[in-house]
């Protein structure tokens, strides 16, 4: 990730407009005053540059939660800040426009665009892309969607889309566990999950999980199925257990089934004479248990005081949790005080990260709105209740 180290600190008192972005007044961590956030406004987007004061220098890098997918934009902003300082090290040299090319071609899509996409095939964790590219080439009339968190693999496949002039393959550089929840369709014929990372010592990190089954069934056609292929016996056994514990599945297991396109991973395991398992998981009579209120606007109640009263606290209710982290605030005499705090919430299986912003009018907002998915709507309602209870408690205390 782009970053630089300087001898001195970026000091400014007012908003700075440069090119097509605006640098807003810095926010300082209330607990650790060596940690700062520099808000950047670009079009409709807001993201932060983190500044960390260390023993002998300052480190500047983009904040992971708000990081935009456009690396060139991040580099441009960091370069501008760096130009005002004594830089001792950096990795900000501009490369060609490879970071934005996929975006321009329209095949690299962001999570908000998923709500209107109607994919026929989905592949999760496509890696080098051999299987997904073959799928898209052989089925030009079908819409294929790939999720991958490893950015170099995403770039490689975007280049191949351009090379082969594919018009039906879309890529989302996002965690598939959340991504599939953002889809609003029942169009999927097959959801491929080939050689997922087993995470046998940290099973909660796996893609395959009971929630994943339910989320997949929501978007699969009635005769659609999950195609899981793995060399990991423990993963497959756990997959069987998960499928058995759901009362609306039937499945089949195929051992050492030959497929035409063999991925890098599969070739490695086959050369080692390992068995390969393929599991097909179908649904029958699946009805979505909970009808979500998908009209949720994610409005938050007013807060009558700073965010500190809620910071560094955790709440748990059933399978939903909420965690509010450190508070950062503006500290200039000319600017009204703005508070922000890191918020992590949702299900333990797939938490969501954003920031809560408390503006000058004591209005509370999310920096990046949650998704209109069941676990986020549940967590949002839970948060509203916590805020309302805190407000009532405060009114009672002040009236006594
Ligand atoms: C072991 S590799 C397998 C790659 C490819 N399917 C193959 O068979 O060669 C697992 C891939 O899944 C990706 N991955 C892991 N967790 C993911 C997630 N939650 N969402 C999307 N991709 C994920 C990893 O980045 C990695 O590329």
Tab-separated table of C-alpha atoms in Angstrom, residues 188-192 217 220-228 250 252 257 278-283:
chain	number	residue	atom	x	y	z
A	188	UNK	CA	-27.615	-18.052	-9.967
A	189	UNK	CA	-27.265	-21.526	-11.511
A	190	UNK	CA	-23.945	-22.479	-9.922
A	191	UNK	CA	-21.827	-20.925	-7.219
A	192	UNK	CA	-18.268	-22.246	-7.514
A	217	UNK	CA	-29.640	-20.314	-1.213
A	220	UNK	CA	-29.557	-19.582	-6.197
A	221	UNK	CA	-32.272	-20.652	-8.638
A	222	UNK	CA	-34.496	-23.424	-7.276
A	223	UNK	CA	-32.377	-26.052	-9.091
A	224	UNK	CA	-29.134	-24.116	-8.584
A	225	UNK	CA	-26.308	-25.475	-6.439
A	226	UNK	CA	-23.011	-24.771	-4.692
A	227	UNK	CA	-20.020	-26.508	-6.277
A	228	UNK	CA	-17.329	-26.938	-3.614
A	250	UNK	CA	-29.518	-32.322	-0.269
A	252	UNK	CA	-23.751	-35.334	-3.361
A	257	UNK	CA	-13.894	-36.283	-10.503
A	278	UNK	CA	-16.284	-32.224	-5.031
A	279	UNK	CA	-19.477	-31.486	-3.167
A	280	UNK	CA	-22.704	-30.321	-4.849
A	281	UNK	CA	-25.142	-28.761	-2.406
A	282	UNK	CA	-28.730	-28.174	-3.528
A	283	UNK	CA	-31.640	-26.637	-1.725
